[in-house]
mmCIF file of C-alpha atoms in Angstrom:
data_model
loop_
_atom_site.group_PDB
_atom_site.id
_atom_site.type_symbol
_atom_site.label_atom_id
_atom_site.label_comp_id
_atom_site.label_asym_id
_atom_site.label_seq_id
_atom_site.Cartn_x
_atom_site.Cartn_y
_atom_site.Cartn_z
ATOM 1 C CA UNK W 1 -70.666 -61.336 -178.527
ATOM 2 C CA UNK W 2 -67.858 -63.594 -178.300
ATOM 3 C CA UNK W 3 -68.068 -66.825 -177.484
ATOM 4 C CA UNK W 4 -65.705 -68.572 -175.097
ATOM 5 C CA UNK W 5 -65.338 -72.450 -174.481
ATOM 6 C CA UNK W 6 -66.439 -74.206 -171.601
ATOM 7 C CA UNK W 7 -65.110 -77.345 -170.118
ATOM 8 C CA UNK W 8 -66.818 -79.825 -168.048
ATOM 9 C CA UNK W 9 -63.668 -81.313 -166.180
ATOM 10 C CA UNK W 10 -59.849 -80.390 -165.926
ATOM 11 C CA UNK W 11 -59.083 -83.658 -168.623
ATOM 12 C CA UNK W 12 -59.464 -82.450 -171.786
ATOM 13 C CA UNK W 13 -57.571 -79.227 -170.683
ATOM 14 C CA UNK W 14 -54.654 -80.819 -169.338
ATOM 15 C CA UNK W 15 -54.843 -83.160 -172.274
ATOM 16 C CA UNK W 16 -53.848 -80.054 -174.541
ATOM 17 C CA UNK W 17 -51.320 -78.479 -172.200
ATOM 18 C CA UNK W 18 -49.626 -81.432 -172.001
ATOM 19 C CA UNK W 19 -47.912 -81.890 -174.967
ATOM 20 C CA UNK W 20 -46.001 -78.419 -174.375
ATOM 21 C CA UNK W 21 -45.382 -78.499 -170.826
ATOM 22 C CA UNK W 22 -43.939 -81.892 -171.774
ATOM 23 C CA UNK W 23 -41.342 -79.557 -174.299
ATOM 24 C CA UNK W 24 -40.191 -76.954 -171.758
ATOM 25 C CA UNK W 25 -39.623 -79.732 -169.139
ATOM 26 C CA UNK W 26 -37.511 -82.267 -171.183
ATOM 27 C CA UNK W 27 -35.972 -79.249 -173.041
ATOM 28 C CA UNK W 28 -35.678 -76.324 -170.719
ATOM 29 C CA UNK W 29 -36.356 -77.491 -167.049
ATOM 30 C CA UNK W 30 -34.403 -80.579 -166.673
ATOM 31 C CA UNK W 31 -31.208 -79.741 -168.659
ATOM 32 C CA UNK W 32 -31.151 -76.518 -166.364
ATOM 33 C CA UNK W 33 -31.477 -78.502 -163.122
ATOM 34 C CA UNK W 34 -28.777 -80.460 -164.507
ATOM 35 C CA UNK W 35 -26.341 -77.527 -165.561
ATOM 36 C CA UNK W 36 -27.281 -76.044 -162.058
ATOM 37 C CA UNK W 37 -26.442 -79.352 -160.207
ATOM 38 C CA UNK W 38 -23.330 -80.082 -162.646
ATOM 39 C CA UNK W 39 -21.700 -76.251 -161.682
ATOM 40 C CA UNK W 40 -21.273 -77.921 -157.927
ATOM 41 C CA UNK W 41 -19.238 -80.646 -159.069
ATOM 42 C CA UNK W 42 -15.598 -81.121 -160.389
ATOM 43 C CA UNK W 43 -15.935 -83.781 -163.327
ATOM 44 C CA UNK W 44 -13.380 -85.470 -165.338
ATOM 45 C CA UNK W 45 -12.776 -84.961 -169.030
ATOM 46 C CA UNK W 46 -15.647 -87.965 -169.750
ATOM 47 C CA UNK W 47 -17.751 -86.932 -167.473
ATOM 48 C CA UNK W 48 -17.054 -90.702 -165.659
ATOM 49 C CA UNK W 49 -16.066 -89.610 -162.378
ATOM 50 C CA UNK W 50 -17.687 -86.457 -159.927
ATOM 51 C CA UNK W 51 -16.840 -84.595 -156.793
ATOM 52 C CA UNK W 52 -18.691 -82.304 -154.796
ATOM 53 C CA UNK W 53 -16.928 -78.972 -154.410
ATOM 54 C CA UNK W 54 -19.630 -76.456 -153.675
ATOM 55 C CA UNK W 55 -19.053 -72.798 -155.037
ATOM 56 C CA UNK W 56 -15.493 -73.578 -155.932
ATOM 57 C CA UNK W 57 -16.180 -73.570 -159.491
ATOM 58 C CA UNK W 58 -17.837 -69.800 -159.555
ATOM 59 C CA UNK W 59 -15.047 -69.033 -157.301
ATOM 60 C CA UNK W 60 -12.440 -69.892 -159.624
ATOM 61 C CA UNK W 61 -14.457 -68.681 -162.386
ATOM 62 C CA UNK W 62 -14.535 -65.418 -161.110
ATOM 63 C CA UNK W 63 -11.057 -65.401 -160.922
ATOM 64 C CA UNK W 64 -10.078 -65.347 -164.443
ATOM 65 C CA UNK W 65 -9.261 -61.856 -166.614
ATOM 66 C CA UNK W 66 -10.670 -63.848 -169.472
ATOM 67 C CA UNK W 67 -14.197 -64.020 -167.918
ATOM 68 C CA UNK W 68 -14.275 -60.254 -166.992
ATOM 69 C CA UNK W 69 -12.790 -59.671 -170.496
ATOM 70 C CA UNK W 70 -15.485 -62.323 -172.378
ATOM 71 C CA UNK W 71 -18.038 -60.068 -170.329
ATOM 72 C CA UNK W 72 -17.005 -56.833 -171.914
ATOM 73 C CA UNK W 73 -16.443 -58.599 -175.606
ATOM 74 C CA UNK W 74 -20.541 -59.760 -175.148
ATOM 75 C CA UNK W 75 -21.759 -56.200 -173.943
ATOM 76 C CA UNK W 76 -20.164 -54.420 -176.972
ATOM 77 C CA UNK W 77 -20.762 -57.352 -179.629
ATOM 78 C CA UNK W 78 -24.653 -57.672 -178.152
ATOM 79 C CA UNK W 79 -24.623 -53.488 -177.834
ATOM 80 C CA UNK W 80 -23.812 -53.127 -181.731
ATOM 81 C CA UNK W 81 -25.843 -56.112 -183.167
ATOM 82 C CA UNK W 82 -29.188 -55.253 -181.384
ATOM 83 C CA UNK W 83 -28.739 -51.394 -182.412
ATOM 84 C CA UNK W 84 -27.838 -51.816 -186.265
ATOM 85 C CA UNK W 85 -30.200 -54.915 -186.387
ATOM 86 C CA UNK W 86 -32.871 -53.167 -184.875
ATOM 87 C CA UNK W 87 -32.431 -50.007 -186.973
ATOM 88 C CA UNK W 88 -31.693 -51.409 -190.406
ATOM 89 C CA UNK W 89 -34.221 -53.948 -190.069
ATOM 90 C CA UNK W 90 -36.846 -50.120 -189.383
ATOM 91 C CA UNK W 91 -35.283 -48.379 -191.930
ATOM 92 C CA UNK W 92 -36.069 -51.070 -194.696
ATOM 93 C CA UNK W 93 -39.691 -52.012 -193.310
ATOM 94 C CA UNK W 94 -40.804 -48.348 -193.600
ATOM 95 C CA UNK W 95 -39.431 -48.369 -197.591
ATOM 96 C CA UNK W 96 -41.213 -51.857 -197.807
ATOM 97 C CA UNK W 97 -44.450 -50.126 -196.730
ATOM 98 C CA UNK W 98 -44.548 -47.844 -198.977
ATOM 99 C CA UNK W 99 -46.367 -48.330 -203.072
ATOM 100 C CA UNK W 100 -42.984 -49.713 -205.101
ATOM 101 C CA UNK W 101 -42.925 -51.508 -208.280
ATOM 102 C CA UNK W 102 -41.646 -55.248 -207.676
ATOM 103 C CA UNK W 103 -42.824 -54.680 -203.679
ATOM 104 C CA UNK W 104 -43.442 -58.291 -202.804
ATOM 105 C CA UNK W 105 -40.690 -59.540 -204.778
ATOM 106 C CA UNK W 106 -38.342 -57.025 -202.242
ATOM 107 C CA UNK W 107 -40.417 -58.308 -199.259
ATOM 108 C CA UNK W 108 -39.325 -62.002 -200.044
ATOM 109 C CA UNK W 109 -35.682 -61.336 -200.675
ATOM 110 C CA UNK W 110 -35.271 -59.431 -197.228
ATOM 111 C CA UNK W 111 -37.301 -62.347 -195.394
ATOM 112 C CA UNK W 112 -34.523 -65.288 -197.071
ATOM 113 C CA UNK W 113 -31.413 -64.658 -194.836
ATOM 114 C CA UNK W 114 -33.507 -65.488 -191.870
ATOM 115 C CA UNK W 115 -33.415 -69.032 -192.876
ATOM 116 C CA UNK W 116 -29.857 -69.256 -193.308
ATOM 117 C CA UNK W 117 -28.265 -71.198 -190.434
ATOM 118 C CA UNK W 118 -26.256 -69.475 -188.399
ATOM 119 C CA UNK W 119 -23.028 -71.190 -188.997
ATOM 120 C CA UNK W 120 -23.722 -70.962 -192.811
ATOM 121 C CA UNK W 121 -23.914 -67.150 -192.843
ATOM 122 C CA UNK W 122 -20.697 -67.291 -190.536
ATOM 123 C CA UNK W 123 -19.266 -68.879 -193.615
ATOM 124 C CA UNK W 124 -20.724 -66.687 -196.617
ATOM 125 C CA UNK W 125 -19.321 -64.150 -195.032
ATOM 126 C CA UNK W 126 -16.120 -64.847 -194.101
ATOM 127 C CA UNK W 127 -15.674 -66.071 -197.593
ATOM 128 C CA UNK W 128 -16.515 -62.661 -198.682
ATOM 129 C CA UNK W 129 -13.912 -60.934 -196.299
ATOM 130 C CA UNK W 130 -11.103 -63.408 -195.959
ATOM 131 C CA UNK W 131 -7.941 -61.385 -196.101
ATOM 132 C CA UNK W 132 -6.608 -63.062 -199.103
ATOM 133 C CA UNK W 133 -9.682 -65.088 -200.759
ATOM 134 C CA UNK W 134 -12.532 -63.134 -200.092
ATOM 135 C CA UNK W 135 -14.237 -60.998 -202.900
ATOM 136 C CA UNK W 136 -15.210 -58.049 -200.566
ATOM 137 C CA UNK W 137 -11.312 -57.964 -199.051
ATOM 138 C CA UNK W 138 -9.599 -57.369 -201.909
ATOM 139 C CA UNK W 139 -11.326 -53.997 -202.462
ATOM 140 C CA UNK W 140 -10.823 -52.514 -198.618
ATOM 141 C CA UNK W 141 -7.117 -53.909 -199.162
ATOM 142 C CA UNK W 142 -6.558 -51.753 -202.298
ATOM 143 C CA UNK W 143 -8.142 -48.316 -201.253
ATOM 144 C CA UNK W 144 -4.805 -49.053 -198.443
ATOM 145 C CA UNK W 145 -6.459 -50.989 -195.800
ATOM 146 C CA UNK W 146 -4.677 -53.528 -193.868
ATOM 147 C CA UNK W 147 -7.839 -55.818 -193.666
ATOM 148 C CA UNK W 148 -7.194 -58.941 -192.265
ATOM 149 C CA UNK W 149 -9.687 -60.450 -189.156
ATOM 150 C CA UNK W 150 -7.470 -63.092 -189.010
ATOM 151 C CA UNK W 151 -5.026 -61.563 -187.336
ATOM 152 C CA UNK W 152 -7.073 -57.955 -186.084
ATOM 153 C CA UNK W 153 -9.135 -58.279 -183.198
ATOM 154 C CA UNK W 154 -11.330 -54.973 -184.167
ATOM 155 C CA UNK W 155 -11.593 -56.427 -187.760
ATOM 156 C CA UNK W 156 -12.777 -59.485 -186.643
ATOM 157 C CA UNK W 157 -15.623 -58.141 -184.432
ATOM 158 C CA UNK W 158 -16.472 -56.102 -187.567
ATOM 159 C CA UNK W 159 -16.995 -59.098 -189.558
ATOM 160 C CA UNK W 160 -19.063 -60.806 -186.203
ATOM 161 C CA UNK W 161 -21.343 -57.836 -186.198
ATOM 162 C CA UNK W 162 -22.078 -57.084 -189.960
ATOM 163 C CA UNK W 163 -22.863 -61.010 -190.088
ATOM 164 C CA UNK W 164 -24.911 -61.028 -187.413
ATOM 165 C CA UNK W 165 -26.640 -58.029 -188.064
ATOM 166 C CA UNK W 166 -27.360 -59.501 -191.528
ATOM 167 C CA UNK W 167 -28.695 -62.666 -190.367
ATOM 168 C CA UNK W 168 -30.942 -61.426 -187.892
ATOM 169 C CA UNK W 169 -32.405 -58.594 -189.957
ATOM 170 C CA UNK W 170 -34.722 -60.441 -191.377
ATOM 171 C CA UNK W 171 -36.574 -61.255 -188.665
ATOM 172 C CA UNK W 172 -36.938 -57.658 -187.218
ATOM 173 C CA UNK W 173 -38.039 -56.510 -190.594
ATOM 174 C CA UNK W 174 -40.487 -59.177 -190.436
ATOM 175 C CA UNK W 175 -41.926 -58.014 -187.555
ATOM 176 C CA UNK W 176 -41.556 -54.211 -188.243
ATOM 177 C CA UNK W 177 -43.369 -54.445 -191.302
ATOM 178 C CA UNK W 178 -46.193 -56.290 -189.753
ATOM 179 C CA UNK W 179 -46.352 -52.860 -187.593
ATOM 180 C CA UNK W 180 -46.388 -50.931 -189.598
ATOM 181 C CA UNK W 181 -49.017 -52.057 -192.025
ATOM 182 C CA UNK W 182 -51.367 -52.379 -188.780
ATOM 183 C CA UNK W 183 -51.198 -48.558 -188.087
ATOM 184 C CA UNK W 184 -54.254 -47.157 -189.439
ATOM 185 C CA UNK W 185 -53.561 -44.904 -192.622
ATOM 186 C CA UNK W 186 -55.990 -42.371 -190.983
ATOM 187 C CA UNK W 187 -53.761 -41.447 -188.328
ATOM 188 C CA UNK W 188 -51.140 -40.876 -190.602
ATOM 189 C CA UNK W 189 -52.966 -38.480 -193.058
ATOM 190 C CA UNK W 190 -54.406 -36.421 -189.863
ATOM 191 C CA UNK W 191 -51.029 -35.693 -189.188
ATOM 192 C CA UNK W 192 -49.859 -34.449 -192.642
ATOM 193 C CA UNK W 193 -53.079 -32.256 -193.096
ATOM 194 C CA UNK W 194 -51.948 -31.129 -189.824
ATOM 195 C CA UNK W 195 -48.592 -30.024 -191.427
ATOM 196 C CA UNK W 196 -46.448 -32.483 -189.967
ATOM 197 C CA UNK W 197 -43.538 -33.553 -192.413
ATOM 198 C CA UNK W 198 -42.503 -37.299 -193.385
ATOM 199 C CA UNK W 199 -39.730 -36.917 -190.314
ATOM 200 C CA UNK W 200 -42.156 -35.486 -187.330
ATOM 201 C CA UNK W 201 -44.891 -37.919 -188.726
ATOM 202 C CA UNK W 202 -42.233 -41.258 -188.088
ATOM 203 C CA UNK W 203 -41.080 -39.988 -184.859
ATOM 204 C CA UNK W 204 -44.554 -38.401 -183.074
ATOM 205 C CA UNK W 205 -46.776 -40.772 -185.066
ATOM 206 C CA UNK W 206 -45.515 -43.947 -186.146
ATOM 207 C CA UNK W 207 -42.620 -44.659 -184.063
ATOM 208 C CA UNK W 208 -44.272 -44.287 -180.464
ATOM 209 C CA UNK W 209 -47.240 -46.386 -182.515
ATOM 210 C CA UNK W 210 -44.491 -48.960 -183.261
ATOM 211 C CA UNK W 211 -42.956 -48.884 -179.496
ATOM 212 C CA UNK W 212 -44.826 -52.564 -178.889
ATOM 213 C CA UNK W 213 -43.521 -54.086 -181.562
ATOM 214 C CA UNK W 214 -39.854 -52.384 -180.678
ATOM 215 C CA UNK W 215 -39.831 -53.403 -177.248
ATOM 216 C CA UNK W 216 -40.800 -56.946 -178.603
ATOM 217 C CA UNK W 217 -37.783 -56.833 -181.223
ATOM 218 C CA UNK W 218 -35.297 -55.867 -178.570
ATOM 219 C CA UNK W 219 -36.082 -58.622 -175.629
ATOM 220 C CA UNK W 220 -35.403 -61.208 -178.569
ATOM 221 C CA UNK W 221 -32.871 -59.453 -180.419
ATOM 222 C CA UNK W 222 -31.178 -59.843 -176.715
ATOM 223 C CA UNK W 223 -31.517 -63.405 -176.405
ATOM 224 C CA UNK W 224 -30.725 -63.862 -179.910
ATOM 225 C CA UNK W 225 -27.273 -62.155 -179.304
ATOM 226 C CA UNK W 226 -26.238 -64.457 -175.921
ATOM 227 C CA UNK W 227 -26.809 -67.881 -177.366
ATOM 228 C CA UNK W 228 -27.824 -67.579 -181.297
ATOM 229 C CA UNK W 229 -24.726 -66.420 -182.339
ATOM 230 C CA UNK W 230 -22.702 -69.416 -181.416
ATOM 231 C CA UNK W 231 -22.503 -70.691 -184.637
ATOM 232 C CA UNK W 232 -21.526 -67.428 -186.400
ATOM 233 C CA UNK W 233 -18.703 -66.943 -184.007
ATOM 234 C CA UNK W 234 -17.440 -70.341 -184.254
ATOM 235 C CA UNK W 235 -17.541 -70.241 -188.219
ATOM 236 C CA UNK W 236 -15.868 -67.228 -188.654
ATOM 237 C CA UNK W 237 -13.667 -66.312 -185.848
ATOM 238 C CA UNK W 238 -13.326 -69.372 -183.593
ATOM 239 C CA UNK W 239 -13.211 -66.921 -180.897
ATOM 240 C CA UNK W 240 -9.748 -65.773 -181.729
ATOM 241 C CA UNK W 241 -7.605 -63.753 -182.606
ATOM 242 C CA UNK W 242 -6.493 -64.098 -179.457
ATOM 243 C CA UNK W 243 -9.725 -64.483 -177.485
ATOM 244 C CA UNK W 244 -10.811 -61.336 -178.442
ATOM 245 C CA UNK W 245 -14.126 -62.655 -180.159
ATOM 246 C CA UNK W 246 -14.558 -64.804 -177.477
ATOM 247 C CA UNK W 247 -18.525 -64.312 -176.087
ATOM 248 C CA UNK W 248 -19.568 -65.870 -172.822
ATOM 249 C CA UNK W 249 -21.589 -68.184 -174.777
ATOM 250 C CA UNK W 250 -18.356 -69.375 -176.574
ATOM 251 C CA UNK W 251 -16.727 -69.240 -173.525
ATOM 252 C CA UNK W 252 -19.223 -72.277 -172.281
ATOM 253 C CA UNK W 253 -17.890 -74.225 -175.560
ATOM 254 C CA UNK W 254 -14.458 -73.788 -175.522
ATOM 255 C CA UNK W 255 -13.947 -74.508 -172.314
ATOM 256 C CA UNK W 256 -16.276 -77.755 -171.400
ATOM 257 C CA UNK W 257 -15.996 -79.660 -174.623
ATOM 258 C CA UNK W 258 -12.105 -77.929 -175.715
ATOM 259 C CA UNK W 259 -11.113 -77.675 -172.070
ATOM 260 C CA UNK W 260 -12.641 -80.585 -170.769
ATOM 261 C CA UNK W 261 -13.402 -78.306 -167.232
ATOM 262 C CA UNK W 262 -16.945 -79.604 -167.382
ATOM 263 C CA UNK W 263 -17.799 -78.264 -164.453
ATOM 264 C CA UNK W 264 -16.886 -74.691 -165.089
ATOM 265 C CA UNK W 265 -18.611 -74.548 -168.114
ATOM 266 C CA UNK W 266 -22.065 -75.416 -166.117
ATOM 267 C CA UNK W 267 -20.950 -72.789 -163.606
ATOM 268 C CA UNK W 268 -20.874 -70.298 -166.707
ATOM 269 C CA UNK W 269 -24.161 -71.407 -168.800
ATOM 270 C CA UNK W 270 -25.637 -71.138 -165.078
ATOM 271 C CA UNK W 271 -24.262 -67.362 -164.681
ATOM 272 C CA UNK W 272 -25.078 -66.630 -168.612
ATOM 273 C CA UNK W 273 -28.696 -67.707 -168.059
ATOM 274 C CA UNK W 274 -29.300 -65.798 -164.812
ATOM 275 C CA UNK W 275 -27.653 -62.513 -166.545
ATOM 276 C CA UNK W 276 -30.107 -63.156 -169.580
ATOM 277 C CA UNK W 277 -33.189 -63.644 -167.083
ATOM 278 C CA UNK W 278 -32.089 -59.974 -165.312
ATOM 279 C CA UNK W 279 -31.476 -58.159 -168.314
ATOM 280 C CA UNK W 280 -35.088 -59.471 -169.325
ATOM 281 C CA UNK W 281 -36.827 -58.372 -165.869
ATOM 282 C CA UNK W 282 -34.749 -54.453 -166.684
ATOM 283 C CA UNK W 283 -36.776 -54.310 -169.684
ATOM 284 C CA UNK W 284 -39.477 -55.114 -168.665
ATOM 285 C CA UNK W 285 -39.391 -53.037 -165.429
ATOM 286 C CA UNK W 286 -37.749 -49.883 -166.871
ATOM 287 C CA UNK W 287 -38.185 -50.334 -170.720
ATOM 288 C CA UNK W 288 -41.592 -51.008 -171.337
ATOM 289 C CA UNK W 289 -42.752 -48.279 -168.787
ATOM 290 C CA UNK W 290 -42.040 -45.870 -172.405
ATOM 291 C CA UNK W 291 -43.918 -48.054 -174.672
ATOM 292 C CA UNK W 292 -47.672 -47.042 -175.461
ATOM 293 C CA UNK W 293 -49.600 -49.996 -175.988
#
């Protein structure tokens, strides 16, 4: 039988909880408050002078095309980065699973890009697919391809999603694999003396078996896409061309610390944050109802 620890008194308990609860309020709680409080007030370029304008700043925020249009760029970017992340990252844990020759060595290559920073992989690959410099360009420019992200706003949110997807694959495969190796091999081989083929067995068996780990995968994959990717889009796009790589996350950067409108920049980590929060309740209200724990 298990056995649990007692305590005689609340001190050594809040003695351990303390150190993190310390964390999420220095780190989380207070700079929220003070994004929250800051959205209310119109503040000069150094922050040295305030005034108290109410809603006038989500007012004027919602206002602007480029919001509405930085809204639609972060649904389609966060759309195609959770789906090929999220399916790649499957597709290579099941061949990890399996009996190879060099297996571990594969395992540890697919694990590295996860601790590349994200700005650095913003960089590898836009050195691989600069329109004039990069190794990989040169190729799609001679089969008659006018590559050039630089100047394409559909090329350049193909180069934002490939790099990514590549830098967060890793962690989903981490993950997957963990999943799969936890599904008993039992289960598996009563299905193929049952007659069910490789295919039926991954989507009847193993994939509803997986639905846990999936549902896991996609809340972070989520978050990962609203504020991770800052430093991918800044290496290799700087939002442009045009705006049209422009995030709402970026949107927060360029215009309180390029702008200088400090207060509409809390107003906008304050509306990012409460969109992240309800598209995490939706998953968990309607999402995880399918997943078979």
């Amino acid at each position: 039988m298990e056995k649990r620890a007692h305590f005689s008194g609340w001190t050594l308990p809040l003695l351990l909880i303390l150190p993190q609860m310390a964390i999420t309020v220095i780190f989380f709680y207070w700079p929220a408050s003070q994004a929250i409080w800051q959205s209310f007030l119109r503040e000069d370029a150094f922050g040295l002078a305030s005034e108290f304008v109410g809603f006038e700043n989500y007012i004027d925020l919602f206002k602007q095309p480029e919001y509405y249009r930085a809204m639609i760029t972060t649904a389609i970017f966060s759309t195609l980065v959770a789906f090929f992340s999220l399916s790649v990252a499957l597709l290579l844990a099941t061949q990890a699973d399996k009996s190879l020759r060099g297996g571990h060595a594969f395992k540890t290559l697919l694990i590295w890009p996860y601790a590349v920073a994200p700005a650095i992989a913003g960089v590898l690959w836009i050195f691989m697919f600069h329109p004039t410099l990069g190794t990989l360009a040169r190729p799609i420019r001679a089969v008659g391809i006018d590559w050039n992200p630089m100047l394409n706003g559909n090329h350049a949110m193909i180069l934002l999603v490939l790099s990514a997807t590549w830098k967060h694959i890793s962690y989903n495969f981490l993950f997957f694999l963990a999943g799969l190796q936890a599904i008993p091999k039992s289960v598996i081989e009563a299905g193929a003396i049952d007659g069910a083929g490789p295919l039926r067995r991954f989507w009847t068996i193993i994939f509803p078996l997986l639905s846990p780990t999936t549902f896991f995968l996609l809340v972070v994959t989520v978050v990962y896409v609203f504020f991770e990717t800052f430093g991918i889009i800044d290496a290799v796009t700087g939002g442009g061309p045009a705006g049209q790589t422009t995030t709402l996350v970026y949107k927060v950067y360029a215009d309180g610390r390029l702008g200088g409108d400090l207060g509409g920049s809390a107003a906008q980590s304050v509306i990012l944050m409460v969109i992240v929060i309800a598209l995490t309740a939706i998953q968990f209200r309607y999402v995880e109802r399918k997943v078979q724990y």
